[in-house]
mmCIF file of C-alpha atoms and ligand atoms in Angstrom:
data_model
loop_
_atom_site.group_PDB
_atom_site.id
_atom_site.type_symbol
_atom_site.label_atom_id
_atom_site.label_comp_id
_atom_site.label_asym_id
_atom_site.label_seq_id
_atom_site.Cartn_x
_atom_site.Cartn_y
_atom_site.Cartn_z
ATOM 1 C CA MET A 85 98.332 92.752 72.378
ATOM 2 C CA ILE A 86 101.684 92.326 74.019
ATOM 3 C CA LYS A 87 102.053 90.263 77.236
ATOM 4 C CA ARG A 88 103.250 91.726 80.023
ATOM 5 C CA THR A 89 105.924 89.809 82.399
ATOM 6 C CA PRO A 90 104.541 89.753 86.057
ATOM 7 C CA SER A 91 106.797 90.973 88.437
ATOM 8 C CA VAL A 92 106.666 90.201 92.149
ATOM 9 C CA LEU A 93 109.576 91.768 94.948
ATOM 10 C CA LEU A 94 110.172 89.090 97.450
ATOM 11 C CA ILE A 95 111.425 90.341 101.097
ATOM 12 C CA TYR A 96 113.038 88.449 103.054
ATOM 13 C CA THR A 97 113.027 89.355 107.066
ATOM 14 C CA GLY A 98 114.215 86.144 107.774
ATOM 15 C CA GLY A 99 112.315 83.106 109.691
ATOM 16 C CA THR A 100 113.148 79.192 109.647
ATOM 17 C CA ILE A 101 112.975 79.110 105.749
ATOM 18 C CA GLY A 102 116.050 80.758 105.329
ATOM 19 C CA MET A 103 117.961 79.074 108.527
ATOM 20 C CA ILE A 104 120.469 76.298 108.877
ATOM 21 C CA GLU A 105 121.623 74.205 111.491
ATOM 22 C CA ASN A 106 124.590 75.050 113.254
ATOM 23 C CA PRO A 107 126.646 71.801 113.076
ATOM 24 C CA LEU A 108 127.918 72.365 116.358
ATOM 25 C CA THR A 109 125.295 73.395 118.418
ATOM 26 C CA GLY A 110 121.898 71.928 116.919
ATOM 27 C CA VAL A 111 120.586 75.467 117.118
ATOM 28 C CA LEU A 112 118.807 76.873 114.051
ATOM 29 C CA ASP A 113 120.757 80.288 113.149
ATOM 30 C CA VAL A 114 119.417 82.551 110.175
ATOM 31 C CA PHE A 115 121.153 82.516 106.837
ATOM 32 C CA ASP A 116 121.672 84.673 103.603
ATOM 33 C CA PHE A 117 119.583 85.443 101.131
ATOM 34 C CA ASP A 118 121.832 84.249 98.049
ATOM 35 C CA HIS A 119 121.779 80.713 100.016
ATOM 36 C CA LEU A 120 117.935 80.789 100.151
ATOM 37 C CA LEU A 121 118.095 81.598 96.399
ATOM 38 C CA ASP A 122 120.536 78.757 95.837
ATOM 39 C CA GLU A 123 118.354 76.451 97.430
ATOM 40 C CA ILE A 124 115.272 77.314 95.243
ATOM 41 C CA PRO A 125 116.554 76.821 91.506
ATOM 42 C CA GLU A 126 112.585 76.437 90.659
ATOM 43 C CA LEU A 127 112.572 80.111 90.856
ATOM 44 C CA LYS A 128 114.748 80.955 87.667
ATOM 45 C CA ARG A 129 111.640 78.638 86.051
ATOM 46 C CA PHE A 130 109.245 81.111 86.510
ATOM 47 C CA ASP A 131 108.149 83.732 83.407
ATOM 48 C CA TYR A 132 107.801 86.371 86.269
ATOM 49 C CA ARG A 133 110.531 89.312 87.021
ATOM 50 C CA ILE A 134 111.594 88.615 90.505
ATOM 51 C CA ALA A 135 113.465 90.697 92.340
ATOM 52 C CA THR A 136 114.701 90.756 96.365
ATOM 53 C CA TYR A 137 115.272 92.858 99.036
ATOM 54 C CA GLN A 138 116.768 91.375 102.398
ATOM 55 C CA PHE A 139 116.467 92.411 105.916
ATOM 56 C CA ASP A 140 120.170 93.096 106.985
ATOM 57 C CA PRO A 141 120.546 90.911 108.997
ATOM 58 C CA PRO A 142 117.593 88.542 108.512
ATOM 59 C CA ILE A 143 115.706 88.491 112.193
ATOM 60 C CA ASP A 144 114.333 85.649 113.383
ATOM 61 C CA SER A 145 110.350 86.896 114.063
ATOM 62 C CA SER A 146 110.738 87.415 117.739
ATOM 63 C CA ASP A 147 112.724 90.090 117.626
ATOM 64 C CA MET A 148 109.946 91.758 115.116
ATOM 65 C CA GLU A 149 109.052 95.456 116.106
ATOM 66 C CA PRO A 150 106.632 98.038 114.970
ATOM 67 C CA THR A 151 110.039 99.665 113.541
ATOM 68 C CA ASN A 152 110.167 96.496 111.226
ATOM 69 C CA TRP A 153 106.609 97.026 110.395
ATOM 70 C CA ALA A 154 107.232 100.486 109.187
ATOM 71 C CA LYS A 155 110.512 99.445 107.472
ATOM 72 C CA LEU A 156 108.139 97.162 105.698
ATOM 73 C CA VAL A 157 105.484 99.557 104.821
ATOM 74 C CA ARG A 158 108.416 102.064 103.496
ATOM 75 C CA ILE A 159 109.799 98.889 101.155
ATOM 76 C CA ILE A 160 106.570 98.358 99.634
ATOM 77 C CA ASN A 161 105.617 102.307 99.280
ATOM 78 C CA TYR A 162 108.840 102.784 97.464
ATOM 79 C CA ASN A 163 108.524 99.990 94.863
ATOM 80 C CA TYR A 164 104.516 100.169 94.480
ATOM 81 C CA ARG A 165 104.253 100.980 90.811
ATOM 82 C CA ARG A 166 107.107 98.734 90.380
ATOM 83 C CA TYR A 167 105.689 95.369 90.959
ATOM 84 C CA ASP A 168 102.381 93.783 90.380
ATOM 85 C CA GLY A 169 102.714 92.277 94.193
ATOM 86 C CA PHE A 170 104.867 91.493 97.131
ATOM 87 C CA VAL A 171 105.769 88.220 98.975
ATOM 88 C CA ILE A 172 107.174 88.779 102.277
ATOM 89 C CA LEU A 173 109.284 85.869 103.557
ATOM 90 C CA HIS A 174 108.678 85.507 107.500
ATOM 91 C CA GLY A 175 109.601 83.328 110.705
ATOM 92 C CA THR A 176 105.596 81.852 111.458
ATOM 93 C CA ASP A 177 106.127 82.995 115.313
ATOM 94 C CA THR A 178 104.784 86.706 114.889
ATOM 95 C CA MET A 179 103.747 86.167 110.894
ATOM 96 C CA ALA A 180 100.239 87.041 112.036
ATOM 97 C CA TYR A 181 101.045 90.362 114.217
ATOM 98 C CA THR A 182 102.972 91.411 111.134
ATOM 99 C CA ALA A 183 100.202 90.750 108.766
ATOM 100 C CA SER A 184 97.718 92.345 111.053
ATOM 101 C CA ALA A 185 99.573 95.468 111.347
ATOM 102 C CA LEU A 186 100.622 95.588 107.219
ATOM 103 C CA SER A 187 96.874 95.317 107.113
ATOM 104 C CA PHE A 188 95.990 98.731 108.964
ATOM 105 C CA MET A 189 99.053 100.735 107.772
ATOM 106 C CA LEU A 190 99.087 100.071 104.052
ATOM 107 C CA GLU A 191 95.762 101.813 103.551
ATOM 108 C CA ASN A 192 93.951 101.559 100.084
ATOM 109 C CA LEU A 193 96.089 98.664 99.049
ATOM 110 C CA THR A 194 95.445 96.842 95.283
ATOM 111 C CA LYS A 195 98.170 94.990 95.360
ATOM 112 C CA PRO A 196 99.196 91.376 96.938
ATOM 113 C CA VAL A 197 101.320 91.875 99.921
ATOM 114 C CA ILE A 198 101.510 87.581 100.965
ATOM 115 C CA LEU A 199 103.535 86.809 103.683
ATOM 116 C CA THR A 200 104.926 83.292 104.133
ATOM 117 C CA GLY A 201 107.272 80.905 105.724
ATOM 118 C CA SER A 202 107.766 77.418 106.777
ATOM 119 C CA GLN A 203 108.106 75.240 109.361
ATOM 120 C CA LEU A 204 111.238 73.384 108.148
ATOM 121 C CA PRO A 205 114.628 74.966 106.767
ATOM 122 C CA ILE A 206 114.659 75.506 102.715
ATOM 123 C CA ASP A 207 117.456 72.749 102.353
ATOM 124 C CA THR A 208 115.917 70.433 104.483
ATOM 125 C CA LEU A 209 114.960 67.411 102.835
ATOM 126 C CA ARG A 210 111.202 67.526 103.323
ATOM 127 C CA THR A 211 111.096 71.536 104.076
ATOM 128 C CA ASP A 212 107.430 73.018 103.337
ATOM 129 C CA GLY A 213 109.268 76.280 102.663
ATOM 130 C CA LYS A 214 109.497 75.431 98.582
ATOM 131 C CA GLU A 215 105.834 74.770 97.999
ATOM 132 C CA ASN A 216 104.777 77.561 100.549
ATOM 133 C CA LEU A 217 107.326 80.265 98.285
ATOM 134 C CA ILE A 218 106.511 78.747 94.718
ATOM 135 C CA THR A 219 102.332 79.604 95.189
ATOM 136 C CA ALA A 220 102.704 82.467 97.286
ATOM 137 C CA ILE A 221 104.986 84.162 94.411
ATOM 138 C CA GLU A 222 102.102 82.948 91.581
ATOM 139 C CA ILE A 223 99.474 84.257 94.079
ATOM 140 C CA ALA A 224 100.857 87.558 94.106
ATOM 141 C CA ALA A 225 101.615 87.875 90.432
ATOM 142 C CA ALA A 226 97.497 86.633 89.831
ATOM 143 C CA GLN A 227 95.871 89.204 87.692
ATOM 144 C CA HIS A 228 92.065 89.267 86.424
ATOM 145 C CA ALA A 229 92.284 89.905 82.636
ATOM 146 C CA ASP A 230 91.794 93.866 82.980
ATOM 147 C CA GLY A 231 95.107 93.538 85.350
ATOM 148 C CA THR A 232 93.675 94.101 88.630
ATOM 149 C CA ALA A 233 94.994 91.951 90.695
ATOM 150 C CA LEU A 234 93.221 88.908 92.101
ATOM 151 C CA VAL A 235 93.966 89.546 95.887
ATOM 152 C CA PRO A 236 94.631 93.135 96.665
ATOM 153 C CA GLU A 237 94.963 91.681 100.668
ATOM 154 C CA VAL A 238 97.727 91.281 103.075
ATOM 155 C CA CYS A 239 97.845 87.575 102.963
ATOM 156 C CA ILE A 240 99.529 84.595 105.086
ATOM 157 C CA PHE A 241 99.870 81.735 102.561
ATOM 158 C CA PHE A 242 100.425 78.475 104.398
ATOM 159 C CA GLU A 243 100.379 74.874 103.333
ATOM 160 C CA ASN A 244 98.073 75.518 100.570
ATOM 161 C CA HIS A 245 96.007 77.950 102.304
ATOM 162 C CA LEU A 246 95.640 81.418 101.378
ATOM 163 C CA MET A 247 94.118 83.453 104.576
ATOM 164 C CA ARG A 248 92.943 87.252 105.106
ATOM 165 C CA GLY A 249 96.033 88.498 107.320
ATOM 166 C CA ASN A 250 94.610 90.152 109.968
ATOM 167 C CA ARG A 251 92.374 86.597 110.622
ATOM 168 C CA THR A 252 95.195 84.476 111.196
ATOM 169 C CA SER A 253 96.635 82.861 114.212
ATOM 170 C CA LYS A 254 99.784 80.678 114.677
ATOM 171 C CA ILE A 255 98.147 77.557 116.270
ATOM 172 C CA ASN A 256 100.715 74.660 115.868
ATOM 173 C CA ALA A 257 104.567 74.870 116.471
ATOM 174 C CA GLU A 258 105.069 71.574 115.025
ATOM 175 C CA HIS A 259 102.662 70.938 111.709
ATOM 176 C CA PHE A 260 102.988 72.127 108.439
ATOM 177 C CA ASN A 261 99.379 73.658 108.790
ATOM 178 C CA ALA A 262 100.728 76.341 111.141
ATOM 179 C CA PHE A 263 97.873 78.914 110.877
ATOM 180 C CA ARG A 264 94.060 79.279 110.790
ATOM 181 C CA SER A 265 91.924 81.742 110.330
ATOM 182 C CA PHE A 266 88.935 80.757 112.450
ATOM 183 C CA ASN A 267 86.491 83.549 111.760
ATOM 184 C CA TYR A 268 86.852 83.926 107.980
ATOM 185 C CA PRO A 269 87.154 80.843 105.657
ATOM 186 C CA PRO A 270 90.246 81.093 103.444
ATOM 187 C CA LEU A 271 90.457 83.157 100.507
ATOM 188 C CA ALA A 272 91.799 80.572 98.134
ATOM 189 C CA ARG A 273 92.663 77.043 98.238
ATOM 190 C CA ALA A 274 95.679 75.482 96.400
ATOM 191 C CA GLY A 275 95.892 71.899 94.931
ATOM 192 C CA VAL A 276 96.179 71.063 91.436
ATOM 193 C CA HIS A 277 94.749 74.525 90.716
ATOM 194 C CA ILE A 278 94.737 77.410 92.538
ATOM 195 C CA ARG A 279 91.090 77.708 93.435
ATOM 196 C CA TYR A 280 90.230 81.312 94.841
ATOM 197 C CA ASP A 281 87.004 82.124 96.573
ATOM 198 C CA GLU A 282 86.360 85.641 94.621
ATOM 199 C CA HIS A 283 83.348 86.735 96.727
ATOM 200 C CA LEU A 284 84.867 86.636 99.914
ATOM 201 C CA ILE A 285 88.273 88.627 98.741
ATOM 202 C CA LEU A 286 88.187 92.353 99.076
ATOM 203 C CA HIS A 287 87.415 94.640 96.016
ATOM 204 C CA PRO A 288 88.907 97.975 96.470
ATOM 205 C CA ASP A 289 88.390 101.079 94.412
ATOM 206 C CA PRO A 290 91.085 102.299 92.648
ATOM 207 C CA MET A 291 92.901 104.246 95.050
ATOM 208 C CA LEU A 292 96.557 105.954 95.587
ATOM 209 C CA LEU A 293 98.234 103.612 98.330
ATOM 210 C CA LYS A 294 98.298 105.861 102.034
ATOM 211 C CA PRO A 295 101.005 104.403 104.066
ATOM 212 C CA HIS A 296 101.106 104.770 107.841
ATOM 213 C CA TYR A 297 103.948 104.529 109.656
ATOM 214 C CA ARG A 298 103.139 105.654 113.147
ATOM 215 C CA LEU A 299 102.268 102.907 115.597
ATOM 216 C CA SER A 300 101.728 103.523 119.748
ATOM 217 C CA THR A 301 102.982 100.662 121.831
ATOM 218 C CA GLN A 302 101.276 101.981 125.147
ATOM 219 C CA VAL A 303 99.009 98.916 125.367
ATOM 220 C CA ALA A 304 98.982 95.468 126.758
ATOM 221 C CA VAL A 305 97.255 92.299 127.318
ATOM 222 C CA ILE A 306 95.230 91.266 130.582
ATOM 223 C CA THR A 307 94.357 87.551 129.954
ATOM 224 C CA LEU A 308 91.807 86.538 132.594
ATOM 225 C CA PHE A 309 92.306 83.087 134.899
ATOM 226 C CA PRO A 310 90.251 82.105 137.212
ATOM 227 C CA GLY A 311 92.081 83.174 140.302
ATOM 228 C CA ILE A 312 93.185 86.642 138.837
ATOM 229 C CA GLN A 313 94.069 88.819 141.490
ATOM 230 C CA GLU A 314 93.087 92.361 141.819
ATOM 231 C CA SER A 315 97.459 93.053 142.187
ATOM 232 C CA ILE A 316 97.857 92.049 138.618
ATOM 233 C CA VAL A 317 94.752 93.820 136.874
ATOM 234 C CA ASN A 318 95.617 96.914 138.967
ATOM 235 C CA ALA A 319 99.394 96.784 137.549
ATOM 236 C CA VAL A 320 98.727 96.715 134.467
ATOM 237 C CA LEU A 321 96.167 99.300 134.403
ATOM 238 C CA ALA A 322 97.899 101.678 136.645
ATOM 239 C CA LEU A 323 101.041 102.022 134.320
ATOM 240 C CA PRO A 324 101.436 105.858 133.830
ATOM 241 C CA ASP A 325 101.491 105.979 129.898
ATOM 242 C CA ILE A 326 98.985 102.807 129.083
ATOM 243 C CA ARG A 327 96.581 104.294 126.458
ATOM 244 C CA ALA A 328 94.717 100.605 125.290
ATOM 245 C CA VAL A 329 94.216 97.086 126.897
ATOM 246 C CA VAL A 330 92.963 94.190 125.083
ATOM 247 C CA LEU A 331 91.238 92.401 127.640
ATOM 248 C CA LYS A 332 91.476 88.107 126.892
ATOM 249 C CA THR A 333 87.942 87.156 128.522
ATOM 250 C CA TYR A 334 85.836 83.606 128.617
ATOM 251 C CA GLY A 335 83.686 82.660 126.120
ATOM 252 C CA SER A 336 81.427 85.010 124.412
ATOM 253 C CA GLY A 337 83.432 87.860 126.500
ATOM 254 C CA ASN A 338 82.533 87.035 130.002
ATOM 255 C CA ALA A 339 84.177 87.775 132.883
ATOM 256 C CA PRO A 340 83.985 86.923 137.089
ATOM 257 C CA ARG A 341 81.608 88.942 138.508
ATOM 258 C CA LYS A 342 84.253 90.585 141.133
ATOM 259 C CA GLU A 343 83.488 94.015 142.649
ATOM 260 C CA TRP A 344 86.957 95.014 142.606
ATOM 261 C CA LEU A 345 87.374 94.130 138.538
ATOM 262 C CA MET A 346 84.306 96.170 137.876
ATOM 263 C CA ARG A 347 85.814 99.055 139.891
ATOM 264 C CA ARG A 348 89.140 98.824 138.456
ATOM 265 C CA LEU A 349 88.079 98.515 134.483
ATOM 266 C CA GLY A 350 85.568 101.272 135.043
ATOM 267 C CA GLU A 351 88.187 103.747 136.844
ATOM 268 C CA ALA A 352 90.189 102.991 133.889
ATOM 269 C CA SER A 353 87.586 103.356 130.718
ATOM 270 C CA GLU A 354 86.698 106.837 132.616
ATOM 271 C CA ARG A 355 91.012 107.579 132.572
ATOM 272 C CA ASP A 356 90.470 107.272 128.937
ATOM 273 C CA ILE A 357 91.957 103.919 128.532
ATOM 274 C CA VAL A 358 90.200 101.852 125.738
ATOM 275 C CA ILE A 359 89.343 98.277 126.817
ATOM 276 C CA VAL A 360 88.840 95.864 124.236
ATOM 277 C CA ASN A 361 86.855 92.700 125.004
ATOM 278 C CA VAL A 362 88.296 89.784 122.619
ATOM 279 C CA THR A 363 87.530 85.760 123.228
ATOM 280 C CA GLN A 364 90.259 83.549 124.688
ATOM 281 C CA CYS A 365 88.080 81.050 122.278
ATOM 282 C CA SER A 366 90.093 80.662 119.148
ATOM 283 C CA SER A 367 86.657 80.851 117.452
ATOM 284 C CA GLY A 368 83.427 82.858 117.650
ATOM 285 C CA GLN A 369 82.692 86.145 119.089
ATOM 286 C CA VAL A 370 82.413 88.397 121.632
ATOM 287 C CA GLN A 371 78.781 88.982 122.842
ATOM 288 C CA MET A 372 78.902 91.112 126.200
ATOM 289 C CA GLU A 373 74.854 91.373 126.101
ATOM 290 C CA ARG A 374 74.521 87.568 126.384
ATOM 291 C CA TYR A 375 75.323 86.800 130.073
ATOM 292 C CA LYS A 376 75.306 88.775 133.430
ATOM 293 C CA THR A 377 79.128 88.231 133.167
ATOM 294 C CA GLY A 378 79.467 90.046 130.150
ATOM 295 C CA VAL A 379 76.623 92.820 130.443
ATOM 296 C CA GLN A 380 78.666 93.911 133.649
ATOM 297 C CA LEU A 381 81.434 94.660 131.146
ATOM 298 C CA GLN A 382 79.461 96.664 128.860
ATOM 299 C CA SER A 383 78.743 98.552 131.752
ATOM 300 C CA VAL A 384 81.983 100.005 132.434
ATOM 301 C CA GLY A 385 82.710 101.146 129.272
ATOM 302 C CA VAL A 386 84.211 97.834 127.908
ATOM 303 C CA VAL A 387 84.353 97.628 124.168
ATOM 304 C CA SER A 388 83.567 94.531 121.809
ATOM 305 C CA GLY A 389 86.306 93.495 120.036
ATOM 306 C CA HIS A 390 84.247 91.088 118.441
ATOM 307 C CA ASP A 391 85.477 88.243 116.202
ATOM 308 C CA SER A 392 88.697 89.992 116.492
ATOM 309 C CA THR A 393 91.778 87.747 116.789
ATOM 310 C CA PRO A 394 94.137 89.240 119.641
ATOM 311 C CA GLU A 395 96.443 89.774 117.137
ATOM 312 C CA ALA A 396 94.322 92.156 115.334
ATOM 313 C CA ALA A 397 93.043 93.589 118.077
ATOM 314 C CA ILE A 398 96.324 94.474 119.311
ATOM 315 C CA THR A 399 97.653 96.118 116.310
ATOM 316 C CA LYS A 400 94.556 97.872 115.405
ATOM 317 C CA LEU A 401 94.761 99.563 119.075
ATOM 318 C CA MET A 402 98.559 100.484 118.618
ATOM 319 C CA PHE A 403 97.326 101.894 114.784
ATOM 320 C CA LEU A 404 94.617 104.071 115.923
ATOM 321 C CA LEU A 405 96.374 105.111 118.617
ATOM 322 C CA GLY A 406 99.367 105.797 116.704
ATOM 323 C CA GLN A 407 97.372 107.831 113.962
ATOM 324 C CA GLY A 408 96.387 110.327 117.195
ATOM 325 C CA TYR A 409 92.886 109.213 116.901
ATOM 326 C CA SER A 410 91.179 110.373 120.708
ATOM 327 C CA THR A 411 90.062 107.472 122.685
ATOM 328 C CA GLU A 412 86.266 108.134 121.738
ATOM 329 C CA GLU A 413 87.294 107.897 117.989
ATOM 330 C CA VAL A 414 89.234 104.664 118.698
ATOM 331 C CA ARG A 415 86.610 103.020 120.585
ATOM 332 C CA ARG A 416 84.267 103.764 118.068
ATOM 333 C CA LEU A 417 86.515 102.662 115.340
ATOM 334 C CA MET A 418 86.694 99.141 117.043
ATOM 335 C CA HIS A 419 83.539 98.462 115.865
ATOM 336 C CA VAL A 420 83.995 99.237 112.267
ATOM 337 C CA SER A 421 86.087 96.822 109.708
ATOM 338 C CA LEU A 422 89.054 98.961 108.504
ATOM 339 C CA ALA A 423 90.770 96.086 106.350
ATOM 340 C CA GLY A 424 88.063 92.977 107.086
ATOM 341 C CA GLU A 425 89.415 92.476 110.519
ATOM 342 C CA ILE A 426 86.143 91.677 112.190
ATOM 343 C CA THR A 427 82.753 90.537 110.585
ATOM 344 C CA THR A 428 80.229 93.776 111.399
HETATM 345 N N1 LIG B 1223 111.587 81.053 115.321
HETATM 346 C C1 LIG B 1223 111.488 81.274 113.886
HETATM 347 C C2 LIG B 1223 110.844 82.345 113.291
HETATM 348 O O1 LIG B 1223 109.531 82.771 113.851
HETATM 349 C C3 LIG B 1223 110.381 80.137 113.398
HETATM 350 C C4 LIG B 1223 109.669 80.381 112.223
HETATM 351 O O2 LIG B 1223 109.931 80.890 111.173
HETATM 352 O O3 LIG B 1223 109.156 78.942 111.922
HETATM 353 O O4 LIG B 1223 111.378 83.361 113.308
#
């Protein structure tokens, strides 16, 4: 049997990995992709067909927008049959949002889409970028003996850990292990060998990719804190075009027992605003039935975000509203795992 050459499309959006330091100001600025490739001659040693696509201009991920996510979906959809897998080089700041959004927008995904980046630019001596990129490419090309992808999911690979993208948050602005998936174990660990934990990986039926491009931005986040004022909550809930709010609560989904808060949330729910309860804790899940301070939220129509990351909850709402689902359908689908983003 003829051995097929694995193929990977490397998409460079920007981020520290490709930045260089301005010698005059010391500020990191985006650089172009050719520079990046020059810095990693190791890529030529791969026995793979590696093609590249560059965002022009590359962007700091703080400038990521839903239109950029749609552009990524378009690039992947257009090239879907030509490559075994996709690696997206992305700034770390909003990587978890992009990974979450893509996991919903790429329905029926059967190929790997691996996001990675670095904390230090690629031309820095101690860069973490080379190892991240090289291993991400290997994972994107990895296949079972029958030719199906080992990891048919949107993932983040960072500092030796392959994590489900929509379970991941950026937790460190300094260390190389910048990402964590608190509520779901890593899908693989890279050491001398890349060890995949197959039973944790999604196993989709072979289906046609269904790309989605529309997202709604009529969403907001309210973070509770002791002393939060009615005027603040009301300012958000009274916005004319708001459709959904992620309410970041305490512990297992609790909120202060204030009459005005329950009244405002109840009125908003009745006006068809979807309010989703996500805990401020990094780990664990919302269980509103556990304390009176949670039960009251349930009684005014607040929906559980389960063990969702804030990034996954926000982008899932953007996705569901963008697809035109009714308020009731959005509420129902927040309880359904669409791409492994919650434990049900
Ligand atoms: N500001 C950069 C970005 O997110 C940081 C990084 O890439 O690590 O684009």
